[in-house]
Amino acid sequence: MVNNWYTQYTSDKQPAATLVGRIRPARLKALAFGLLCLFLPLLGQAQTMRAISGKVVDGQSVGLPGVTILVPGTSTGTSSGADGTFQLQVPESATTLSFSFVGYAAQQVDITGKTTVSVSMKDDAQALNEIVVVGYGTARKQDLTGAVAVLGEKDFNRGTFTSPEQLLQGRVSGVQVSNNSGQPGGPSTIRIRGNSAVTGSGQPLYVVDGVPLDGRTARPGLQASTDVGAGADSNPLNFLNPDDIETFTVLKDASATAIYGSRAAFGVVLITTKKGSAGAPVLSVGASTGFSTLLRRPAYLDAGQYRQALAKYGLPTSGPTSSDKGGNVNALDEILRTGRLQNYNVAMSGGNETGRYRLSLGYLDQDGIVRKSGFKKYSANLSTNFQFLESKKLGLDVNIATSQFREELPSITTDAGYRGSLIGQALQWNPTQPLRNPDGSLYIVAGDVVNPLAAQELYNDRSRVNTVLASISPSYRFADWLQYRMLLSVNYNNGERRTSINQRLINYPGIEDQGFAAISNNELVTQQLAHTLNFNKALTTDLNLNAVLGYEYTRFANTTSNVRAFGKPGEGGIPGGFGVYGLDYTNYIQYSAAGSRLIESSTDPTYALQSFFGRAILNYKNRYVLTGTLRRDESSKFGKNQSVGYFPSFAAAWDLSQEDFFPSDKLSQLKLRAGYGLTGNQEFPAGAAQNRYNLDNDGAQSPLTARNPNLKWQADAQFNVGIDIGAFNNRLTFSADYFNKTTTDLLFPRIPGEPRPGLFPVFWDNLDGKIVNKGVEMALGTALVRTEKVDVGLNVNSTFIRNEVSGLFGPAIVTGAINGQGLSGATSQLIRNGYPINAFFLPQYNGLTDAGLSKPFGAEAYGGSPNPRTLLGLSANARYGKFSLVANMTGVFGHYIYNNTLNAVGAVGGIGAGKNIALSTFENSIKEATGNPSAASTRYLEKGDFLKMSNLTLSYAVGNLGSFVKGARVYATGQNLFVLTSYNGFDPEVNTVKLGTNKVPSVGNDYLPYPSARTFTFGVNFNL
Amino acid sequence: MKYAKIACAAALLALLQGASSCELNENLGSQITDDQVRSSGLSALLQGAYNSQRDPIQGHVSVFALQEVSTDARIMPTRGPDWDDNGKWRALFNHTWDANNERVRETYTQLNGILYATTDLLRFSPTTQQAAEARFLRAWASFLVLDLYDQVLYREPGEQLSELARVRKGTVALDYIVSEINAVQASLPDAPVSRATKDAARVLLMKCYLNKGVYANRAAPTFAAADMNQVIRLADEIINSNRYSFTPNFFDNFAPNNGAIGLENIFTQANTFGNSGATRDLWKFVSHYNMRPVDGYNGPATTAAFYDLFEATDKRRGMAYDIAGGPANPGRRVNVGFLIGQQYNLITDAPLTIRSGAPLIFTKDINLSETGADLEAKGVRPIKYPVDYVSEAKGGNGCENDHVSFRLADVLLMKAEAILRGGAATSAGTYGATPLAIVNFIRTHPSRGASARTTMDLNELIDERGRELYSESWRRQDLIRFGKFLQPRKDKAASDPKYLIYPVPQTQVDINSNIIQNPGY
């Protein structure tokens, strides 16, 4: 089959046109239509043409597949095949061919009189003519006036990732990505230009191929028996396969994000998935395998040290009352393992001028380093693009991304009480007490000291989440410069979670001889309809207008239900419970005690958003660029009086290098940018504007919220000035931005003056007060050496941020709950005027008296900020021949972490209660009294600075193997190789987010997290 | 041509938008709003108002903590690594709390939840009895707020939360409460005891009249004979109704099935498993981690001085009590009242140990900060509500012991006190006409088994109130009325008179200019 079809439809072969007429907002019909389109025959017919062929290679002389090859000014073109070769029929008149590929500098090649050409594509991260996806359209990079970072595949972090945002970590200035958990599939905290979220997630809006995501996850929350604690959230991006991502566009400042209006206050991340390109079918295969081990552990006593400690603290060292049980175990090692991983991706893509497709299948199976935890994902992605009619004015894009991810979840919770959840149980386990009896059975004794191995083996928690993200997008090109597009999408997520606790785990209440089972379901659906009209035209020779006008309607729904039950209690010597059949209790929950069953269901109040928006980019002489945007959002969530919000932005740029007076031989770009805009935040539960009454257990109603009809958007105003420099043929690029982001009208579940509804402090209101995040971010890209044989490049990005809260009326907002035995009611953070958001306020620790008791604490005072002042990303790449090395480092500096783990489970009191303690507690120069209370204080506040070797990849470009394997590459990647820090916990990156009763999330608390792993991946990629 | 295209595109855009249904009305889904509440007849809303009593009044951490832990009857010590809890419990015991104390704040919030729910109900169109019950509950919560904080906030039904609540203080607040009770009493039902009854209203009025002098001047209260006569009149009305009688066993009034057998109870909160307040705290907080079959959090205890108020024969001090569905208790170990000495597994009778392996022997000796090797075992543990083993076995989601607020013995003791404070003695029922006779009736009843006293004065009476009503959230109010609250005791020096009133939480003072913080805070 020849892949250079110049195709056109004849008038009698236009089935698509009639079909288009039938499109209705009914989603299923639309999807069915999309699928139908996929199977339309691909038609072709040659014209008066001549043939040209050739090969495109990358910087390493390896054939580069998927390069778009076009005859400029026409739609004649193709893309390179798996080995980089191409063949094309071009009109006799054609004199040049353009070659473009994301991440490489586009180039034009003269083909006058040639039948073959050979093209070497050059890396160019800052390619100026690159087309960048911006909200609801595209723009040339040179037309950008806002702070926008584009990251292509070659800039991504390497290694094995369960969700795509981890590809970004440390790679974009102004963006902090930190893991909340070391668990595969665990959530991340992403902060674009600092933290301004008093409530809500503070996460950016994710837009996948034009479809904004809900931001929540359909994985149900943990419905455990009492006293286990709240489970960590799931990652809302888990459903995406990182291998399907082509680019991220991070919109950082308000002039770029204002087009997303009320959902854009925390920044916007546009995710573009890979698409098929015209050409012969290419089959890309990636396979990798690897393993993970524990990155770092805090030092706790081993058996020998424990015996010394018993003597030191004057506790019995022998006899029945001694805590020395004669053994030698490391409980943490017992619950951990070397986790295996395997990851396979297959993608088929191809098409012709009028129809392109890409179908990818992915499978990821990653064990957690904690036994009985892991993540599996099956994903299938189909994206198609069609053009219809003779004129090819009618287009149709259909994307369907489906996935299922299954998680096996360990008993690790974010706010465990005195039993300490799995990690705390392991750290606290007496290292002289064997975990198993001599006969091999688990050592289980009643009480609050839980055998971590038993807690692990007798606890089952599995979830699966099915996701379909489907969109159908017909478009019609009225003229070269005017295109209409409709986008109809549905994002359907369904999650189920089944949790059971074996009746032998008697340390939890109600479990003994009964056991516990819970089944939860969650359905999360987002439907969206958008119409856009794109206008792109040179109004005069020097003046170009790129504009978009649009309308969007989005509807969100979330429904949950759960059933949970205990087994039947034993009676008169007859054992009760779910029995010892070896089956999972959740498979026969009806076997439970009828009186112990708890049933709950709920659905969120209707939440719909209707928006009108527009943007215009005016470019005069490629020197002066003006951008203006406006969005009008109307939401069902807000009070009748304030349901409409307007979000404008303005920006301008001036490229000095285009000026005649500018000596431009060395500088290819010197652009100054300035912009200002307003965005909003509406992250609060729907229903808050109305009087609401709960329907409680056993037929009671209780007031939940008192209406606030004046509730309005939280407003973020952001000012940004920036400079972009490109020099030495863009081998040196530099961008710097100053930003000043002011958040006002803070949405907050205010505690109104009493009397108020007793259930929760949920009178949602706009607080007076503001949060300012200001700072400077810089990105430097270099290609130090760029020759046929050797490439060396270094990229550095850094961000310096200051954060301050001011103008809050009323009491400081309390957050940062500290958990653990003897610590209830203790908090660590305040949101208070004159301090950074979530500032640590703690009693001052003054050391120990000679008797080993804490000296009286000093008054509660500011102890530091959990918000980093400096972010650093370092990326180095080097190539010698076919070998290449990429190293990425991430650094975060200038912040504090509250080591709640040490406070709760490492303190001296544990040893008096027969538990283990931290080595640092034991090695304290003053012998601490075992009865010294482990009260919360600055004693446990630590500096959090760290520099992490995020990933290091060594790869070898094998090239072609035999006649069918093309462009093979083998690689080895190490992730999280080491971390340089003085922090004493597991990992300074981990942020155990806790929501207090006031729904205010904490920052920088480290409490019994799922430990971070060091991961090694070995893989191969090739094309067929 | 160009304009035609634009027009065409614009028309298409307009058409498609019109075609799509764009609903922006908010439907609450699984909650209801005003109209639905109104049309559902308000009985469920009234039940919700009753349930709003649970958080503040049941359990160990709110009204209970403020009324009991601030006195000699209950001590919540820090035990080395456990129970520091940011110092909030110790501050209650040794009178060092401030306006930011978490328990002071949360209790205020929870009590105001009752005020909100009951006032909000009046916004609709309740029946006369529904309105009466809601207003009684509001008066009851207002009385507790007045007693603890002296300042009662209020909004009229229908006023927005954005409007600042107004304040009634001290005697003004009390007068309003009395007028409310008098206004609704006739419309209240006679039964059951878990609802606002005419008799519940009578007991609450007794509390109001008895403490009237306190709310006028807490440091040096005086008691008017007219008020004391009101107390006696109301007591006699209750006694003469013959609805309430002494139980064969004192602890029946608090047992898991006390709704059926608790004959002394006049006003309770009904609890059933899965639909109950936190009364279970009362045994979970005090039980040691290793106690069986129900373990606990090993926190609070009682003071040695308080334990010593009891004579050995007094069954209220402790006994072996058989609980349906409970363990066999083969050793007939004390499982209700005050637990002291070696503790045993109630199933097997095996002696228990603390976590380090030493014997679990509860001692009378207890310090506010325990730091020694025996810190887990210090203190006598009070368990007034017999453990609901059946509910515990179901996972401890709740308990079936109805929570008791008003009780016949309290009515009798109040009557005796009113006579001692200058009221005219009357004879009602079989309980005698003098304070001594009334108190001795209680003491010598077979359910108590204590010896008869030969004299009776206020000093004797406060001790008797302690013995009879411990763990029922009256100790602080009583000690203040008897002028003993500020007195020094172990681990607490004589305290400043400002501690006679809790501070209004700082969070409220900061946002409501109608509140002037209580003196000294």
Short mmCIF file of C-alpha atoms in Angstrom, two decimals, chain B residues 30-300:
data_model
loop_
_atom_site.label_atom_id
_atom_site.label_comp_id
_atom_site.label_asym_id
_atom_site.label_seq_id
_atom_site.Cartn_x
_atom_site.Cartn_y
_atom_site.Cartn_z
CA SER B 30 -30.50 14.14 48.48
CA GLN B 31 -31.29 17.05 50.73
CA ILE B 32 -34.43 19.09 51.05
CA THR B 33 -35.16 22.76 51.16
CA ASP B 34 -37.74 24.96 52.91
CA ASP B 35 -40.83 23.96 50.91
CA GLN B 36 -40.16 20.27 51.30
CA VAL B 37 -39.58 20.69 55.02
CA ARG B 38 -42.83 22.57 55.35
CA SER B 39 -44.81 20.02 53.40
CA SER B 40 -43.39 17.08 55.33
CA GLY B 41 -45.17 18.14 58.50
CA LEU B 42 -42.22 19.12 60.74
CA SER B 43 -42.28 15.99 62.89
CA ALA B 44 -39.01 14.84 61.34
CA LEU B 45 -37.56 18.31 61.78
CA LEU B 46 -38.59 18.27 65.43
CA GLN B 47 -36.89 14.89 65.79
CA GLY B 48 -33.79 16.51 64.31
CA ALA B 49 -34.04 19.22 66.98
CA TYR B 50 -34.19 16.54 69.67
CA ASN B 51 -31.19 14.83 68.09
CA SER B 52 -29.26 18.11 68.17
CA GLN B 53 -29.01 17.57 71.94
CA ARG B 54 -26.76 14.57 71.39
CA ASP B 55 -23.42 16.17 70.60
CA PRO B 56 -23.47 18.78 73.35
CA ILE B 57 -25.18 16.86 76.10
CA GLN B 58 -24.23 13.22 75.64
CA GLY B 59 -20.69 11.90 75.71
CA HIS B 60 -17.68 12.97 77.67
CA VAL B 61 -16.30 15.95 75.84
CA SER B 62 -18.81 18.80 75.86
CA VAL B 63 -21.29 19.81 78.58
CA PHE B 64 -20.12 16.79 80.54
CA ALA B 65 -16.48 17.88 80.38
CA LEU B 66 -17.31 21.45 81.36
CA GLN B 67 -19.63 20.46 84.22
CA GLU B 68 -17.70 17.46 85.60
CA VAL B 69 -14.01 17.67 84.62
CA SER B 70 -13.76 21.14 86.18
CA THR B 71 -14.65 19.59 89.56
CA ASP B 72 -13.43 17.05 92.08
CA ALA B 73 -15.71 14.40 90.58
CA ARG B 74 -13.68 13.84 87.47
CA ILE B 75 -10.01 14.28 86.62
CA MET B 76 -8.65 13.94 83.09
CA PRO B 77 -4.90 13.60 83.59
CA THR B 78 -2.16 13.48 81.00
CA ARG B 79 -0.73 9.99 81.13
CA GLY B 80 2.75 10.28 79.65
CA PRO B 81 2.38 9.76 75.94
CA ASP B 82 -1.41 9.72 76.09
CA TRP B 83 -4.10 12.26 76.87
CA ASP B 84 -2.04 15.41 76.57
CA ASP B 85 -4.39 16.54 73.80
CA ASN B 86 -2.95 19.99 73.70
CA GLY B 87 -3.50 20.44 77.43
CA LYS B 88 -7.24 21.04 77.04
CA TRP B 89 -8.31 18.50 79.66
CA ARG B 90 -5.81 19.57 82.29
CA ALA B 91 -6.89 23.19 81.83
CA LEU B 92 -10.45 22.19 82.68
CA PHE B 93 -9.41 20.42 85.84
CA ASN B 94 -7.05 23.01 87.26
CA HIS B 95 -9.06 26.05 86.12
CA THR B 96 -6.64 27.51 83.62
CA TRP B 97 -8.85 27.46 80.54
CA ASP B 98 -9.04 30.42 78.24
CA ALA B 99 -11.29 31.64 75.45
CA ASN B 100 -9.45 29.47 72.94
CA ASN B 101 -9.86 26.17 74.76
CA GLU B 102 -11.18 23.69 72.23
CA ARG B 103 -13.76 22.17 74.57
CA VAL B 104 -15.00 25.55 75.72
CA ARG B 105 -15.41 26.51 72.07
CA GLU B 106 -16.93 23.31 70.74
CA THR B 107 -19.42 22.99 73.57
CA TYR B 108 -20.65 26.51 72.92
CA THR B 109 -20.99 25.73 69.24
CA GLN B 110 -22.86 22.51 69.86
CA LEU B 111 -25.26 24.04 72.36
CA ASN B 112 -25.97 26.81 69.91
CA GLY B 113 -26.77 24.10 67.38
CA ILE B 114 -29.79 23.28 69.55
CA LEU B 115 -30.71 26.95 69.70
CA TYR B 116 -30.48 27.18 65.92
CA ALA B 117 -32.46 24.04 65.18
CA THR B 118 -35.25 24.90 67.59
CA THR B 119 -35.50 28.53 66.52
CA ASP B 120 -35.39 27.52 62.86
CA LEU B 121 -38.31 25.15 63.35
CA LEU B 122 -40.42 28.04 64.56
CA ARG B 123 -39.87 29.68 61.16
CA PHE B 124 -42.30 27.18 59.65
CA SER B 125 -45.84 26.71 60.92
CA PRO B 126 -45.57 24.13 63.66
CA THR B 127 -48.53 22.79 65.59
CA THR B 128 -48.98 24.17 69.09
CA GLN B 129 -47.37 21.10 70.63
CA GLN B 130 -44.49 21.10 68.14
CA ALA B 131 -43.83 24.75 68.89
CA ALA B 132 -44.03 24.04 72.60
CA GLU B 133 -41.52 21.19 72.38
CA ALA B 134 -39.14 23.25 70.27
CA ARG B 135 -39.38 26.18 72.66
CA PHE B 136 -38.80 23.90 75.63
CA LEU B 137 -35.67 22.48 74.00
CA ARG B 138 -34.53 26.00 73.22
CA ALA B 139 -35.11 27.01 76.85
CA TRP B 140 -33.20 23.93 78.03
CA ALA B 141 -30.21 24.69 75.79
CA SER B 142 -30.39 28.36 76.77
CA PHE B 143 -30.29 27.33 80.41
CA LEU B 144 -27.10 25.33 79.84
CA VAL B 145 -25.51 28.19 77.91
CA LEU B 146 -26.49 30.60 80.66
CA ASP B 147 -25.13 28.31 83.34
CA LEU B 148 -21.81 27.79 81.59
CA TYR B 149 -21.20 31.04 79.75
CA ASP B 150 -23.67 33.56 81.20
CA GLN B 151 -24.38 34.97 77.73
CA VAL B 152 -27.15 33.48 75.62
CA LEU B 153 -27.18 34.46 71.96
CA TYR B 154 -30.38 34.56 70.01
CA ARG B 155 -31.90 35.43 66.69
CA GLU B 156 -35.61 35.59 66.01
CA PRO B 157 -36.99 32.90 63.68
CA GLY B 158 -36.19 33.81 60.07
CA GLU B 159 -33.35 36.19 60.77
CA GLN B 160 -30.38 35.66 58.50
CA LEU B 161 -27.09 34.29 59.77
CA SER B 162 -25.41 37.37 58.38
CA GLU B 163 -27.19 39.44 61.02
CA LEU B 164 -25.39 39.53 64.34
CA ALA B 165 -27.10 37.58 67.06
CA ARG B 166 -28.19 39.52 70.11
CA VAL B 167 -27.31 38.68 73.70
CA ARG B 168 -29.30 37.98 76.85
CA LYS B 169 -27.19 37.88 79.98
CA GLY B 170 -27.53 36.57 83.49
CA THR B 171 -30.84 37.33 85.13
CA VAL B 172 -32.35 38.73 81.94
CA ALA B 173 -31.61 35.45 80.20
CA LEU B 174 -33.01 33.48 83.11
CA ASP B 175 -36.21 35.50 83.18
CA TYR B 176 -36.67 34.87 79.48
CA ILE B 177 -36.12 31.13 79.95
CA VAL B 178 -38.64 31.02 82.79
CA SER B 179 -41.19 32.95 80.76
CA GLU B 180 -40.72 30.59 77.82
CA ILE B 181 -41.19 27.49 79.95
CA ASN B 182 -44.29 28.95 81.56
CA ALA B 183 -45.65 29.91 78.15
CA VAL B 184 -45.36 26.42 76.68
CA GLN B 185 -45.75 24.08 79.63
CA ALA B 186 -49.48 23.51 79.23
CA SER B 187 -49.00 22.55 75.58
CA LEU B 188 -46.40 19.88 76.30
CA PRO B 189 -47.30 16.18 76.38
CA ASP B 190 -47.25 14.09 79.56
CA ALA B 191 -45.06 11.34 78.14
CA PRO B 192 -42.73 9.77 77.11
CA VAL B 193 -39.70 10.79 79.13
CA SER B 194 -37.56 11.04 76.02
CA ARG B 195 -39.69 13.98 74.90
CA ALA B 196 -40.20 17.43 76.34
CA THR B 197 -42.96 16.73 78.87
CA LYS B 198 -44.79 18.89 81.35
CA ASP B 199 -42.66 17.30 84.09
CA ALA B 200 -39.42 17.98 82.22
CA ALA B 201 -40.53 21.59 82.10
CA ARG B 202 -41.16 21.47 85.84
CA VAL B 203 -37.67 20.16 86.58
CA LEU B 204 -36.10 22.76 84.36
CA LEU B 205 -38.10 25.47 86.14
CA MET B 206 -36.85 24.06 89.48
CA LYS B 207 -33.28 24.37 88.23
CA CYS B 208 -34.00 27.94 87.17
CA TYR B 209 -35.47 29.00 90.51
CA LEU B 210 -32.86 27.16 92.54
CA ASN B 211 -29.99 28.82 90.67
CA LYS B 212 -31.60 32.23 90.25
CA GLY B 213 -29.44 33.75 92.96
CA VAL B 214 -26.35 32.31 91.30
CA TYR B 215 -27.04 33.98 87.97
CA ALA B 216 -27.54 37.30 89.76
CA ASN B 217 -24.25 37.00 91.64
CA ARG B 218 -22.16 33.89 91.13
CA ALA B 219 -19.48 34.75 93.66
CA ALA B 220 -21.95 35.39 96.51
CA PRO B 221 -25.41 34.09 95.65
CA THR B 222 -28.42 34.73 97.82
CA PHE B 223 -31.59 32.70 97.67
CA ALA B 224 -35.06 34.18 97.96
CA ALA B 225 -37.64 32.20 99.90
CA ALA B 226 -40.20 32.84 97.17
CA ASP B 227 -37.94 31.13 94.64
CA MET B 228 -37.33 28.23 97.01
CA ASN B 229 -41.05 27.81 97.49
CA GLN B 230 -41.43 27.61 93.73
CA VAL B 231 -38.85 24.80 93.72
CA ILE B 232 -40.81 22.97 96.42
CA ARG B 233 -44.13 23.51 94.66
CA LEU B 234 -42.81 22.14 91.41
CA ALA B 235 -41.18 19.16 93.15
CA ASP B 236 -44.47 18.33 94.82
CA GLU B 237 -46.32 18.51 91.50
CA ILE B 238 -43.88 15.98 90.07
CA ILE B 239 -44.01 13.75 93.14
CA ASN B 240 -47.77 13.82 93.25
CA SER B 241 -48.08 12.80 89.63
CA ASN B 242 -46.78 9.37 90.76
CA ARG B 243 -45.21 8.82 87.36
CA TYR B 244 -41.74 8.18 88.76
CA SER B 245 -40.51 5.74 91.37
CA PHE B 246 -37.31 4.32 92.72
CA THR B 247 -35.78 1.39 90.88
CA PRO B 248 -34.72 -1.83 92.60
CA ASN B 249 -31.18 -1.20 91.40
CA PHE B 250 -29.67 2.25 91.20
CA PHE B 251 -27.90 1.43 87.91
CA ASP B 252 -31.14 0.36 86.21
CA ASN B 253 -31.65 4.05 85.53
CA PHE B 254 -28.55 4.05 83.32
CA ALA B 255 -28.58 0.51 81.92
CA PRO B 256 -28.74 -0.28 78.20
CA ASN B 257 -32.47 -0.98 78.65
CA ASN B 258 -33.08 2.01 80.94
CA GLY B 259 -35.81 3.21 78.62
CA ALA B 260 -37.88 0.35 80.04
CA ILE B 261 -36.52 -0.08 83.58
CA GLY B 262 -35.23 3.37 84.49
CA LEU B 263 -38.27 4.34 86.57
CA GLU B 264 -36.62 7.41 88.13
CA ASN B 265 -35.94 9.14 84.84
CA ILE B 266 -37.92 12.25 83.94
CA PHE B 267 -36.12 13.61 80.89
CA THR B 268 -33.83 11.52 78.71
CA GLN B 269 -32.51 11.26 75.19
CA ALA B 270 -33.53 7.98 73.60
CA ASN B 271 -30.65 5.98 72.14
CA THR B 272 -30.83 2.93 69.94
CA PHE B 273 -27.93 1.22 68.28
CA GLY B 274 -27.07 3.07 65.11
CA ASN B 275 -29.14 6.07 66.15
CA SER B 276 -27.62 7.40 69.31
CA GLY B 277 -25.38 9.96 70.91
CA ALA B 278 -21.96 9.34 72.41
CA THR B 279 -23.04 8.11 75.85
CA ARG B 280 -20.77 5.16 75.15
CA ASP B 281 -17.86 7.60 75.81
CA LEU B 282 -18.67 7.34 79.48
CA TRP B 283 -17.27 3.82 79.68
CA LYS B 284 -14.84 4.00 76.76
CA PHE B 285 -12.92 7.00 78.11
CA VAL B 286 -12.27 5.57 81.54
CA SER B 287 -11.66 1.88 80.76
CA HIS B 288 -8.08 0.70 80.46
CA TYR B 289 -6.74 -0.40 77.05
CA ASN B 290 -6.54 -4.00 78.26
CA MET B 291 -9.95 -4.34 79.86
CA ARG B 292 -12.12 -7.15 78.50
CA PRO B 293 -14.45 -7.73 76.82
CA VAL B 294 -14.67 -3.98 76.15
CA ASP B 295 -11.45 -2.04 76.20
CA GLY B 296 -11.12 1.69 76.49
CA TYR B 297 -8.95 4.72 76.05
CA ASN B 298 -7.63 4.78 79.62
CA GLY B 299 -8.15 8.43 80.32
CA PRO B 300 -10.23 10.02 83.07
#
